[in-house]
Amino acid sequence: MQIIFQANDKLVELDPYLDQGEMGVSDFQFSLEELSQYITGRIEMRFDLNRKVSLDLFYDFAVCYEEIVESVINVKNGFSNKKRIWFCEQGSDFYINYEIEGKNLLLEYKKGGCVGFPNNKIEDFTVSIDRSVYVSEWVNLFASIVKLFEIKLNKKINFPLGL
C-alpha cells in the first residue's frame, strides 16, 4: 500500500465566519477547514496498478477524519475488531472495511449503490497488507498535512492523538 498526496493552490476564498468553537472540532480538523480556502487536495491509496482508491482531502478525508484516525490507532495497537469506514460525501459512496490478521491487515474496498467518479470504475477488492505499512503511510500523510498547515496557515498543529 502506498498513499500519494497531491495539493494544488487555488484562488483564495476566505470565509470570515469560520469559528472553531461553533464547529466543535479539534485544532487539526479546524486547520483542515481553513486549509480548504487555499488549496485543493487529493489522496490516492494505491495497492497495485489496478487497485487504487481516490479521496478528496476535504470531502472524504476531512469528513471521515475521526474514523481514519481510529483505524490507524486500531491497526497500530493490534485491535482485532472488524471495522468499517464509510465515505459518503459529495458523490462518494464506498466502504473501506478492515480487520487485523496477525501482522497483516485485511482491507476491503466495497462500492455502495451511488459511488461516483473516479472510484466507480474500481471493482470491489480485498488485499492483505502489512500493518506497519498501513500505519506508516497514514502517518506520512498526516506529516505532509501538518507541513501544509505551517506553510499556508502559519500554524503549528500537532498530529492527532495516538499517532
PDB file of C-alpha atoms in Angstrom:
ATOM      1  CA  MET A   1       0.000   0.000   0.000  1.00  0.00           C
ATOM      2  CA  GLN A   2       1.168   3.475  -0.835  1.00  0.00           C
ATOM      3  CA  ILE A   3      -0.549   6.794  -0.088  1.00  0.00           C
ATOM      4  CA  ILE A   4       0.119   9.579  -2.564  1.00  0.00           C
ATOM      5  CA  PHE A   5      -0.901  13.119  -1.645  1.00  0.00           C
ATOM      6  CA  GLN A   6      -1.294  15.952  -4.107  1.00  0.00           C
ATOM      7  CA  ALA A   7      -2.125  19.538  -3.121  1.00  0.00           C
ATOM      8  CA  ASN A   8      -2.652  22.403  -5.558  1.00  0.00           C
ATOM      9  CA  ASP A   9      -3.054  26.091  -4.874  1.00  0.00           C
ATOM     10  CA  LYS A  10      -6.381  27.634  -5.762  1.00  0.00           C
ATOM     11  CA  LEU A  11      -7.848  31.116  -5.795  1.00  0.00           C
ATOM     12  CA  VAL A  12      -8.113  32.027  -2.117  1.00  0.00           C
ATOM     13  CA  GLU A  13     -11.683  32.273  -0.841  1.00  0.00           C
ATOM     14  CA  LEU A  14     -11.599  33.307   2.825  1.00  0.00           C
ATOM     15  CA  ASP A  15     -14.611  32.552   4.985  1.00  0.00           C
ATOM     16  CA  PRO A  16     -14.758  35.231   7.703  1.00  0.00           C
ATOM     17  CA  TYR A  17     -17.338  33.210   9.642  1.00  0.00           C
ATOM     18  CA  LEU A  18     -15.220  30.120  10.356  1.00  0.00           C
ATOM     19  CA  ASP A  19     -15.448  29.501  14.095  1.00  0.00           C
ATOM     20  CA  GLN A  20     -13.730  26.518  15.702  1.00  0.00           C
ATOM     21  CA  GLY A  21     -15.776  26.755  18.885  1.00  0.00           C
ATOM     22  CA  GLU A  22     -19.010  26.755  16.946  1.00  0.00           C
ATOM     23  CA  MET A  23     -17.836  23.813  14.835  1.00  0.00           C
ATOM     24  CA  GLY A  24     -16.759  21.782  17.882  1.00  0.00           C
ATOM     25  CA  VAL A  25     -13.729  20.237  16.171  1.00  0.00           C
ATOM     26  CA  SER A  26     -10.087  19.625  17.060  1.00  0.00           C
ATOM     27  CA  ASP A  27      -7.278  22.011  16.095  1.00  0.00           C
ATOM     28  CA  PHE A  28      -6.281  19.616  13.310  1.00  0.00           C
ATOM     29  CA  GLN A  29      -9.814  19.423  11.907  1.00  0.00           C
ATOM     30  CA  PHE A  30     -10.296  23.185  12.064  1.00  0.00           C
ATOM     31  CA  SER A  31      -6.962  23.743  10.331  1.00  0.00           C
ATOM     32  CA  LEU A  32      -8.108  21.382   7.570  1.00  0.00           C
ATOM     33  CA  GLU A  33     -11.195  23.546   7.120  1.00  0.00           C
ATOM     34  CA  GLU A  34      -9.020  26.666   6.975  1.00  0.00           C
ATOM     35  CA  LEU A  35      -6.670  24.974   4.515  1.00  0.00           C
ATOM     36  CA  SER A  36      -9.591  24.290   2.158  1.00  0.00           C
ATOM     37  CA  GLN A  37      -9.674  28.034   1.484  1.00  0.00           C
ATOM     38  CA  TYR A  38      -6.172  27.898  -0.050  1.00  0.00           C
ATOM     39  CA  ILE A  39      -5.739  24.536  -1.780  1.00  0.00           C
ATOM     40  CA  THR A  40      -7.420  21.566  -3.372  1.00  0.00           C
ATOM     41  CA  GLY A  41      -6.160  18.156  -2.319  1.00  0.00           C
ATOM     42  CA  ARG A  42      -6.302  14.538  -3.481  1.00  0.00           C
ATOM     43  CA  ILE A  43      -5.205  11.403  -1.708  1.00  0.00           C
ATOM     44  CA  GLU A  44      -4.663   8.175  -3.585  1.00  0.00           C
ATOM     45  CA  MET A  45      -4.398   4.864  -1.770  1.00  0.00           C
ATOM     46  CA  ARG A  46      -2.537   2.531  -4.166  1.00  0.00           C
ATOM     47  CA  PHE A  47      -2.494  -1.185  -3.609  1.00  0.00           C
ATOM     48  CA  ASP A  48      -1.267  -2.181  -7.082  1.00  0.00           C
ATOM     49  CA  LEU A  49      -1.608  -0.847 -10.640  1.00  0.00           C
ATOM     50  CA  ASN A  50      -5.297  -1.709 -10.921  1.00  0.00           C
ATOM     51  CA  ARG A  51      -6.427  -1.219  -7.345  1.00  0.00           C
ATOM     52  CA  LYS A  52      -6.347   2.328  -6.071  1.00  0.00           C
ATOM     53  CA  VAL A  53      -8.864   4.438  -4.197  1.00  0.00           C
ATOM     54  CA  SER A  54      -9.067   8.224  -4.564  1.00  0.00           C
ATOM     55  CA  LEU A  55     -10.068  10.512  -1.720  1.00  0.00           C
ATOM     56  CA  ASP A  56     -10.729  14.228  -1.807  1.00  0.00           C
ATOM     57  CA  LEU A  57      -8.819  15.864   1.044  1.00  0.00           C
ATOM     58  CA  PHE A  58     -11.835  17.839   2.183  1.00  0.00           C
ATOM     59  CA  TYR A  59     -14.961  15.914   1.160  1.00  0.00           C
ATOM     60  CA  ASP A  60     -13.642  12.443   2.004  1.00  0.00           C
ATOM     61  CA  PHE A  61     -10.637  12.697   4.319  1.00  0.00           C
ATOM     62  CA  ALA A  62     -11.881  15.614   6.444  1.00  0.00           C
ATOM     63  CA  VAL A  63     -15.403  14.185   6.738  1.00  0.00           C
ATOM     64  CA  CYS A  64     -14.107  10.733   7.758  1.00  0.00           C
ATOM     65  CA  TYR A  65     -11.146  12.107   9.723  1.00  0.00           C
ATOM     66  CA  GLU A  66     -12.135  10.550  13.068  1.00  0.00           C
ATOM     67  CA  GLU A  67     -12.747   7.121  11.517  1.00  0.00           C
ATOM     68  CA  ILE A  68      -9.423   7.268   9.656  1.00  0.00           C
ATOM     69  CA  VAL A  69      -7.517   8.220  12.823  1.00  0.00           C
ATOM     70  CA  GLU A  70      -9.339   5.454  14.716  1.00  0.00           C
ATOM     71  CA  SER A  71      -8.350   2.934  12.019  1.00  0.00           C
ATOM     72  CA  VAL A  72      -4.677   3.895  12.246  1.00  0.00           C
ATOM     73  CA  ILE A  73      -4.720   3.660  16.048  1.00  0.00           C
ATOM     74  CA  ASN A  74      -6.571   0.317  15.944  1.00  0.00           C
ATOM     75  CA  VAL A  75      -4.112  -1.140  13.437  1.00  0.00           C
ATOM     76  CA  LYS A  76      -1.093   0.280  15.289  1.00  0.00           C
ATOM     77  CA  ASN A  77      -2.262  -1.204  18.601  1.00  0.00           C
ATOM     78  CA  GLY A  78      -3.457  -4.517  17.157  1.00  0.00           C
ATOM     79  CA  PHE A  79      -7.151  -4.193  17.998  1.00  0.00           C
ATOM     80  CA  SER A  80      -8.660  -7.028  16.001  1.00  0.00           C
ATOM     81  CA  ASN A  81     -12.298  -5.996  15.700  1.00  0.00           C
ATOM     82  CA  LYS A  82     -13.658  -5.797  12.176  1.00  0.00           C
ATOM     83  CA  LYS A  83     -14.312  -2.119  11.410  1.00  0.00           C
ATOM     84  CA  ARG A  84     -15.654   0.000   8.558  1.00  0.00           C
ATOM     85  CA  ILE A  85     -15.101   3.497   7.220  1.00  0.00           C
ATOM     86  CA  TRP A  86     -17.957   4.747   5.058  1.00  0.00           C
ATOM     87  CA  PHE A  87     -17.024   7.509   2.641  1.00  0.00           C
ATOM     88  CA  CYS A  88     -20.349   9.130   1.867  1.00  0.00           C
ATOM     89  CA  GLU A  89     -19.914  12.798   0.877  1.00  0.00           C
ATOM     90  CA  GLN A  90     -20.141  14.649  -2.463  1.00  0.00           C
ATOM     91  CA  GLY A  91     -20.592  11.665  -4.779  1.00  0.00           C
ATOM     92  CA  SER A  92     -18.619   9.212  -2.698  1.00  0.00           C
ATOM     93  CA  ASP A  93     -20.396   6.084  -1.590  1.00  0.00           C
ATOM     94  CA  PHE A  94     -17.920   3.369  -0.757  1.00  0.00           C
ATOM     95  CA  TYR A  95     -16.608   1.452   2.209  1.00  0.00           C
ATOM     96  CA  ILE A  96     -13.174   0.523   3.469  1.00  0.00           C
ATOM     97  CA  ASN A  97     -13.562  -2.486   5.743  1.00  0.00           C
ATOM     98  CA  TYR A  98     -10.547  -3.609   7.719  1.00  0.00           C
ATOM     99  CA  GLU A  99      -9.622  -6.407  10.083  1.00  0.00           C
ATOM    100  CA  ILE A 100      -6.335  -7.414  11.686  1.00  0.00           C
ATOM    101  CA  GLU A 101      -4.930 -10.852  10.934  1.00  0.00           C
ATOM    102  CA  GLY A 102      -1.692 -11.237  12.876  1.00  0.00           C
ATOM    103  CA  LYS A 103       0.924  -8.885  11.420  1.00  0.00           C
ATOM    104  CA  ASN A 104      -1.260  -8.140   8.425  1.00  0.00           C
ATOM    105  CA  LEU A 105      -4.334  -6.071   7.787  1.00  0.00           C
ATOM    106  CA  LEU A 106      -7.129  -7.428   5.630  1.00  0.00           C
ATOM    107  CA  LEU A 107      -8.530  -4.400   3.830  1.00  0.00           C
ATOM    108  CA  GLU A 108     -11.613  -4.474   1.613  1.00  0.00           C
ATOM    109  CA  TYR A 109     -12.867  -1.813  -0.791  1.00  0.00           C
ATOM    110  CA  LYS A 110     -16.597  -2.120  -1.418  1.00  0.00           C
ATOM    111  CA  LYS A 111     -18.721   0.150  -3.596  1.00  0.00           C
ATOM    112  CA  GLY A 112     -22.034   1.480  -2.384  1.00  0.00           C
ATOM    113  CA  GLY A 113     -25.056   1.984  -4.619  1.00  0.00           C
ATOM    114  CA  CYS A 114     -24.217   5.567  -5.650  1.00  0.00           C
ATOM    115  CA  VAL A 115     -20.423   5.701  -5.862  1.00  0.00           C
ATOM    116  CA  GLY A 116     -19.200   8.498  -8.130  1.00  0.00           C
ATOM    117  CA  PHE A 117     -16.158   9.185 -10.264  1.00  0.00           C
ATOM    118  CA  PRO A 118     -13.336   8.116 -10.083  1.00  0.00           C
ATOM    119  CA  ASN A 119     -13.966   5.264  -7.647  1.00  0.00           C
ATOM    120  CA  ASN A 120     -16.965   3.938  -9.595  1.00  0.00           C
ATOM    121  CA  LYS A 121     -14.505   2.432 -12.099  1.00  0.00           C
ATOM    122  CA  ILE A 122     -12.909   0.242  -9.427  1.00  0.00           C
ATOM    123  CA  GLU A 123     -14.256  -3.234  -8.789  1.00  0.00           C
ATOM    124  CA  ASP A 124     -14.657  -4.392  -5.200  1.00  0.00           C
ATOM    125  CA  PHE A 125     -11.431  -5.924  -3.917  1.00  0.00           C
ATOM    126  CA  THR A 126      -9.711  -7.291  -0.837  1.00  0.00           C
ATOM    127  CA  VAL A 127      -5.994  -7.044  -0.109  1.00  0.00           C
ATOM    128  CA  SER A 128      -3.733  -8.143   2.706  1.00  0.00           C
ATOM    129  CA  ILE A 129      -1.093  -5.600   3.681  1.00  0.00           C
ATOM    130  CA  ASP A 130       1.492  -5.315   6.406  1.00  0.00           C
ATOM    131  CA  ARG A 131       0.055  -3.427   9.385  1.00  0.00           C
ATOM    132  CA  SER A 132       3.206  -1.354   9.819  1.00  0.00           C
ATOM    133  CA  VAL A 133       2.964  -0.163   6.203  1.00  0.00           C
ATOM    134  CA  TYR A 134      -0.655   0.925   6.729  1.00  0.00           C
ATOM    135  CA  VAL A 135       0.306   2.906   9.833  1.00  0.00           C
ATOM    136  CA  SER A 136       3.445   4.495   8.359  1.00  0.00           C
ATOM    137  CA  GLU A 137       1.687   5.559   5.136  1.00  0.00           C
ATOM    138  CA  TRP A 138      -1.065   7.341   7.082  1.00  0.00           C
ATOM    139  CA  VAL A 139       1.450   8.914   9.490  1.00  0.00           C
ATOM    140  CA  ASN A 140       3.425  10.228   6.492  1.00  0.00           C
ATOM    141  CA  LEU A 141       0.225  11.736   5.080  1.00  0.00           C
ATOM    142  CA  PHE A 142      -0.544  13.450   8.389  1.00  0.00           C
ATOM    143  CA  ALA A 143       3.029  14.812   8.433  1.00  0.00           C
ATOM    144  CA  SER A 144       2.520  16.272   4.942  1.00  0.00           C
ATOM    145  CA  ILE A 145      -0.719  17.922   6.021  1.00  0.00           C
ATOM    146  CA  VAL A 146       0.880  19.338   9.183  1.00  0.00           C
ATOM    147  CA  LYS A 147       3.627  20.826   6.982  1.00  0.00           C
ATOM    148  CA  LEU A 148       0.957  22.467   4.801  1.00  0.00           C
ATOM    149  CA  PHE A 149      -0.600  23.992   7.917  1.00  0.00           C
ATOM    150  CA  GLU A 150       2.764  25.627   8.634  1.00  0.00           C
ATOM    151  CA  ILE A 151       3.299  26.823   5.061  1.00  0.00           C
ATOM    152  CA  LYS A 152      -0.204  28.011   4.157  1.00  0.00           C
ATOM    153  CA  LEU A 153      -1.669  28.965   7.540  1.00  0.00           C
ATOM    154  CA  ASN A 154       1.491  29.763   9.513  1.00  0.00           C
ATOM    155  CA  LYS A 155       0.202  27.398  12.219  1.00  0.00           C
ATOM    156  CA  LYS A 156       1.994  24.654  14.106  1.00  0.00           C
ATOM    157  CA  ILE A 157      -0.550  21.893  14.698  1.00  0.00           C
ATOM    158  CA  ASN A 158       0.174  18.572  16.403  1.00  0.00           C
ATOM    159  CA  PHE A 159      -0.584  15.154  14.971  1.00  0.00           C
ATOM    160  CA  PRO A 160      -3.866  13.622  16.091  1.00  0.00           C
ATOM    161  CA  LEU A 161      -3.581  11.935  19.497  1.00  0.00           C
ATOM    162  CA  GLY A 162      -2.338   8.372  19.429  1.00  0.00           C
ATOM    163  CA  LEU A 163      -0.415   8.577  16.135  1.00  0.00           C
TER     164      LEU A 163
END
